Coordinates of N, CA and C in Angstrom, one line a residue:
M86 N 0.8 -1.2 0.0 CA 0.0 0.0 0.0 C 0.9 1.2 0.0
T87 N 0.7 2.0 -1.0 CA 1.5 3.3 -1.0 C 0.5 4.4 -1.0
A88 N 0.9 5.5 -0.4 CA 0.0 6.6 -0.3 C 0.1 7.4 -1.6
K89 N -1.0 7.9 -2.0 CA -1.1 8.7 -3.2 C -1.6 10.1 -2.8
D90 N -0.8 11.1 -3.1 CA -1.2 12.5 -2.7 C -2.1 13.1 -3.8
I91 N -3.3 13.5 -3.4 CA -4.3 13.9 -4.4 C -4.2 15.4 -4.7
G92 N -3.7 16.2 -3.8 CA -3.6 17.7 -4.1 C -4.3 18.5 -3.0
Q93 N -4.6 19.7 -3.3 CA -5.1 20.6 -2.3 C -6.4 21.2 -2.7
E94 N -7.2 21.6 -1.7 CA -8.5 22.2 -2.0 C -8.3 23.6 -2.4
G95 N -9.3 24.1 -3.2 CA -9.2 25.5 -3.6 C -9.8 26.4 -2.5
G96 N -9.8 27.7 -2.9 CA -10.4 28.7 -1.9 C -9.4 29.0 -0.8
T97 N -10.0 29.3 0.3 CA -9.2 29.7 1.5 C -8.7 28.5 2.2
A98 N -9.3 27.4 2.1 CA -8.8 26.2 2.8 C -7.7 25.5 2.1
S99 N -6.6 25.2 2.7 CA -5.5 24.4 2.1 C -5.5 23.1 2.9
V100 N -6.2 22.1 2.3 CA -6.3 20.8 3.0 C -5.9 19.8 2.0
R101 N -4.9 19.0 2.3 CA -4.4 17.9 1.5 C -5.3 16.7 1.7
V102 N -5.6 16.0 0.6 CA -6.4 14.8 0.6 C -5.5 13.7 0.1
R103 N -5.2 12.7 1.0 CA -4.3 11.6 0.7 C -5.1 10.3 0.6
A104 N -4.8 9.5 -0.4 CA -5.5 8.2 -0.5 C -4.5 7.1 -0.4
E105 N -4.9 6.0 0.2 CA -4.1 4.8 0.4 C -4.9 3.6 0.1
G106 N -4.3 2.7 -0.7 CA -5.0 1.5 -1.1 C -5.7 1.7 -2.4
D107 N -6.7 0.9 -2.7 CA -7.4 0.9 -3.9 C -8.6 1.9 -3.9
V108 N -8.3 3.2 -4.1 CA -9.3 4.2 -4.0 C -9.4 4.8 -5.4
D109 N -10.6 4.8 -6.0 CA -10.7 5.3 -7.4 C -10.9 6.8 -7.4
E110 N -10.7 7.4 -8.6 CA -10.7 8.9 -8.7 C -12.1 9.5 -8.5
E111 N -13.2 8.7 -8.9 CA -14.5 9.2 -8.7 C -14.9 9.4 -7.2
S112 N -14.4 8.4 -6.4 CA -14.7 8.5 -4.9 C -13.9 9.6 -4.3
L113 N -12.7 9.8 -4.8 CA -11.9 11.0 -4.3 C -12.5 12.3 -4.7
A114 N -13.0 12.4 -5.9 CA -13.6 13.7 -6.3 C -14.8 14.0 -5.4
Y115 N -15.6 12.9 -5.1 CA -16.8 13.1 -4.3 C -16.4 13.6 -2.9
L116 N -15.3 12.9 -2.3 CA -14.8 13.3 -1.0 C -14.3 14.7 -1.0
R117 N -13.5 15.1 -2.0 CA -13.0 16.4 -2.1 C -14.1 17.5 -2.1
E118 N -15.2 17.1 -2.8 CA -16.4 18.0 -2.9 C -17.0 18.2 -1.6
K119 N -17.2 17.1 -0.8 CA -17.8 17.2 0.5 C -17.0 17.9 1.5
V120 N -15.7 17.7 1.5 CA -14.8 18.3 2.4 C -14.7 19.8 2.1
G121 N -14.6 20.1 0.8 CA -14.6 21.5 0.4 C -15.8 22.3 0.8
A122 N -17.0 21.6 0.7 CA -18.2 22.3 1.1 C -18.2 22.7 2.5
V123 N -17.6 21.9 3.4 CA -17.6 22.2 4.8 C -16.5 23.3 5.1
L124 N -15.3 23.2 4.5 CA -14.2 24.1 4.9 C -14.1 25.4 4.1
D125 N -14.7 25.5 3.0 CA -14.6 26.7 2.1 C -15.8 27.6 2.3
R126 N -16.4 27.7 3.5 CA -17.5 28.6 3.7 C -17.1 29.8 4.5
P127 N -17.8 30.9 4.3 CA -17.4 32.2 4.9 C -17.6 32.1 6.4
G128 N -16.8 32.8 7.2 CA -17.0 32.9 8.6 C -16.0 32.0 9.3
L129 N -15.3 31.1 8.7 CA -14.4 30.2 9.3 C -13.0 30.9 9.3
P130 N -12.2 30.8 10.4 CA -10.9 31.3 10.4 C -10.0 30.5 9.4
P131 N -8.8 30.8 9.2 CA -7.9 30.1 8.2 C -7.9 28.6 8.6
V132 N -8.0 27.8 7.5 CA -8.1 26.3 7.7 C -6.9 25.7 6.9
S133 N -6.3 24.7 7.6 CA -5.3 23.9 6.9 C -5.3 22.5 7.5
G134 N -4.7 21.5 6.8 CA -4.6 20.2 7.4 C -4.6 19.1 6.4
E135 N -5.0 17.9 6.8 CA -4.9 16.7 5.9 C -6.0 15.8 6.2
V136 N -6.5 15.2 5.1 CA -7.6 14.1 5.2 C -6.9 12.9 4.6
R137 N -7.0 11.7 5.3 CA -6.4 10.5 4.8 C -7.6 9.5 4.6
V138 N -7.6 8.9 3.4 CA -8.7 8.0 3.0 C -8.0 6.6 2.7
T139 N -8.5 5.6 3.3 CA -7.9 4.3 3.1 C -9.0 3.3 2.8
R140 N -8.7 2.4 1.9 CA -9.6 1.3 1.6 C -8.8 0.0 1.9
A141 N -9.4 -0.8 2.7 CA -8.7 -2.1 3.1 C -8.7 -3.0 2.0
A142 N -7.6 -3.8 1.9 CA -7.5 -4.8 0.8 C -8.2 -6.1 1.1
A143 N -8.4 -6.4 2.3 CA -9.1 -7.6 2.7 C -10.6 -7.5 2.4
H144 N -11.1 -8.6 1.7 CA -12.5 -8.5 1.3 C -13.5 -8.9 2.4
H145 N -13.0 -9.5 3.5 CA -13.9 -10.0 4.5 C -14.2 -8.9 5.6
I146 N -13.7 -7.7 5.4 CA -13.9 -6.6 6.4 C -15.3 -6.0 6.1
D147 N -16.1 -5.8 7.2 CA -17.4 -5.2 7.0 C -17.4 -3.7 6.6
L148 N -16.5 -3.0 7.2 CA -16.3 -1.5 6.9 C -14.9 -1.3 6.3
P149 N -14.7 -1.5 5.0 CA -13.4 -1.4 4.5 C -12.9 0.1 4.2
W150 N -13.8 1.0 4.2 CA -13.4 2.4 4.0 C -13.3 3.1 5.3
S151 N -12.1 3.8 5.4 CA -11.9 4.6 6.7 C -11.2 5.9 6.3
A152 N -11.5 6.9 7.1 CA -10.9 8.2 6.9 C -10.5 8.9 8.2
G153 N -9.5 9.6 8.2 CA -9.1 10.4 9.3 C -8.7 11.8 8.9
A154 N -9.1 12.8 9.6 CA -8.9 14.2 9.2 C -8.3 14.9 10.4
E155 N -7.2 15.6 10.2 CA -6.7 16.5 11.2 C -6.6 17.9 10.6
I156 N -7.5 18.8 11.0 CA -7.7 20.1 10.4 C -7.5 21.1 11.5
Q157 N -6.6 22.1 11.1 CA -6.3 23.2 12.0 C -7.3 24.3 11.6
V158 N -8.2 24.7 12.5 CA -9.2 25.7 12.3 C -8.9 26.9 13.2
G159 N -8.2 27.9 12.6 CA -7.7 29.0 13.4 C -6.6 28.5 14.4
G160 N -6.9 28.6 15.6 CA -6.0 28.0 16.7 C -6.4 26.7 17.2
D161 N -7.5 26.1 16.7 CA -8.0 24.9 17.2 C -7.7 23.7 16.3
L162 N -7.4 22.5 16.8 CA -7.2 21.3 16.1 C -8.5 20.5 16.1
V163 N -9.0 20.2 14.9 CA -10.2 19.4 14.8 C -9.8 18.0 14.2
V164 N -10.1 17.0 15.0 CA -9.8 15.6 14.6 C -11.0 14.8 14.4
V165 N -11.2 14.2 13.2 CA -12.4 13.4 12.9 C -11.9 12.1 12.3
H166 N -12.6 11.0 12.7 CA -12.4 9.7 12.2 C -13.8 9.1 11.7
A167 N -13.8 8.3 10.7 CA -15.0 7.7 10.2 C -14.7 6.3 9.5
R168 N -15.6 5.4 9.6 CA -15.5 4.1 8.9 C -16.8 3.8 8.3
E169 N -16.8 3.3 7.1 CA -18.1 3.0 6.4 C -17.9 1.9 5.4
A170 N -19.0 1.4 4.9 CA -19.0 0.3 3.9 C -18.7 0.7 2.5
S171 N -19.1 2.0 2.2 CA -18.8 2.5 0.8 C -18.2 3.9 0.8
A172 N -17.6 4.3 -0.3 CA -16.9 5.6 -0.3 C -17.9 6.7 -0.2
R173 N -19.1 6.6 -0.8 CA -20.1 7.7 -0.7 C -20.6 7.9 0.8
E174 N -20.8 6.8 1.4 CA -21.2 6.8 2.8 C -20.1 7.4 3.7
L175 N -18.9 7.1 3.4 CA -17.8 7.6 4.1 C -17.7 9.1 4.0
A176 N -17.8 9.6 2.7 CA -17.7 11.0 2.5 C -18.8 11.8 3.1
D177 N -20.0 11.2 3.1 CA -21.2 11.9 3.8 C -21.0 11.9 5.3
R178 N -20.5 10.8 5.9 CA -20.3 10.8 7.3 C -19.2 11.8 7.7
L179 N -18.1 11.8 6.9 CA -17.0 12.7 7.2 C -17.4 14.1 7.1
Q180 N -18.3 14.5 6.1 CA -18.8 15.8 6.0 C -19.6 16.2 7.2
D181 N -20.5 15.3 7.7 CA -21.3 15.6 8.8 C -20.5 15.9 10.1
R182 N -19.5 15.0 10.3 CA -18.6 15.2 11.5 C -17.8 16.4 11.4
L183 N -17.2 16.7 10.2 CA -16.4 17.8 10.1 C -17.2 19.1 10.3
R184 N -18.4 19.1 9.7 CA -19.3 20.3 9.9 C -19.5 20.6 11.3
S185 N -19.9 19.6 12.1 CA -20.3 19.8 13.5 C -19.1 20.2 14.3
R186 N -17.9 19.6 14.0 CA -16.7 19.9 14.8 C -16.2 21.3 14.5
T187 N -16.2 21.7 13.2 CA -15.7 23.0 12.8 C -16.6 24.1 13.3
Q188 N -17.9 23.9 13.3 CA -18.9 24.8 13.8 C -18.6 25.0 15.3
R189 N -18.4 23.9 16.0 CA -18.1 24.0 17.5 C -16.9 24.8 17.7
A190 N -15.8 24.5 16.9 CA -14.6 25.3 17.1 C -14.7 26.7 16.8
A191 N -15.5 27.1 15.7 CA -15.7 28.5 15.4 C -16.6 29.2 16.4
H192 N -17.6 28.5 17.0 CA -18.4 29.2 18.0 C -17.7 29.3 19.3
R193 N -16.9 28.3 19.6 CA -16.1 28.4 20.8 C -15.1 29.6 20.7
R194 N -14.6 29.8 19.5 CA -13.7 31.0 19.3 C -14.5 32.3 19.4
D195 N -15.8 32.3 18.9 CA -16.6 33.5 19.1 C -16.9 33.8 20.5
A196 N -17.3 32.7 21.3 CA -17.6 32.9 22.7 C -16.4 33.4 23.5
A197 N -15.3 32.9 23.1 CA -14.1 33.3 23.9 C -13.8 34.8 23.7
R198 N -14.2 35.4 22.6 CA -13.9 36.8 22.3 C -14.8 37.7 23.1
R199 N -16.0 37.3 23.4 CA -16.9 38.1 24.2 C -16.5 38.2 25.7
T200 N -16.7 39.3 26.3 CA -16.4 39.4 27.7 C -17.7 39.5 28.4
A201 N -17.8 38.8 29.5 CA -19.0 38.8 30.3 C -18.8 39.9 31.4
T202 N -19.9 40.4 31.8 CA -19.8 41.4 33.0 C -19.4 40.6 34.2
P203 N -18.5 41.1 35.0 CA -18.1 40.3 36.2 C -19.3 40.3 37.2
P204 N -19.3 39.3 38.0 CA -20.4 39.3 39.0 C -20.2 40.5 40.0
P205 N -21.3 40.8 40.7 CA -21.3 41.9 41.6 C -20.2 41.8 42.7
W206 N -19.9 40.7 43.2 CA -18.9 40.5 44.2 C -17.5 40.8 43.7
R207 N -17.3 40.9 42.4 CA -16.0 41.2 41.8 C -16.0 42.6 41.2
G208 N -16.9 43.5 41.6 CA -16.9 44.8 41.2 C -17.8 45.1 39.9
G209 N -18.6 44.1 39.6 CA -19.5 44.2 38.4 C -20.7 45.1 38.7
R210 N -21.6 45.2 37.7 CA -22.8 46.0 37.8 C -23.7 45.6 39.0
Q211 N -24.1 46.5 39.8 CA -25.0 46.2 40.9 C -26.4 46.6 40.5
R212 N -27.4 45.9 41.0 CA -28.8 46.2 40.7 C -29.4 47.1 41.7

């Protein structure tokens, strides 16, 4: 099994997609489209990282497709893993998990920027 470097996503996201094993170009194109839809949207801080897709060579495995993504979203590291029976199911699952985790990282970043009024016992506003 040798790793095959597929390239980078367009737009503001620079994410490498790497394939290992018997992965066809159509499956990789679908996966790139799904990952790009999540990471190339407005409002996200700068994004970079890598997505690795593997198809197991053994035919007796129930879930031969697996993927792992390590994406740097601003200052946060988002790690996502998925295993599925087909390449399309894997891409869909990976898209769902990436979307939820990147939204969480982006909202955590927004919440950290806001300052709360300190409680009254710390000199905050009194009623």
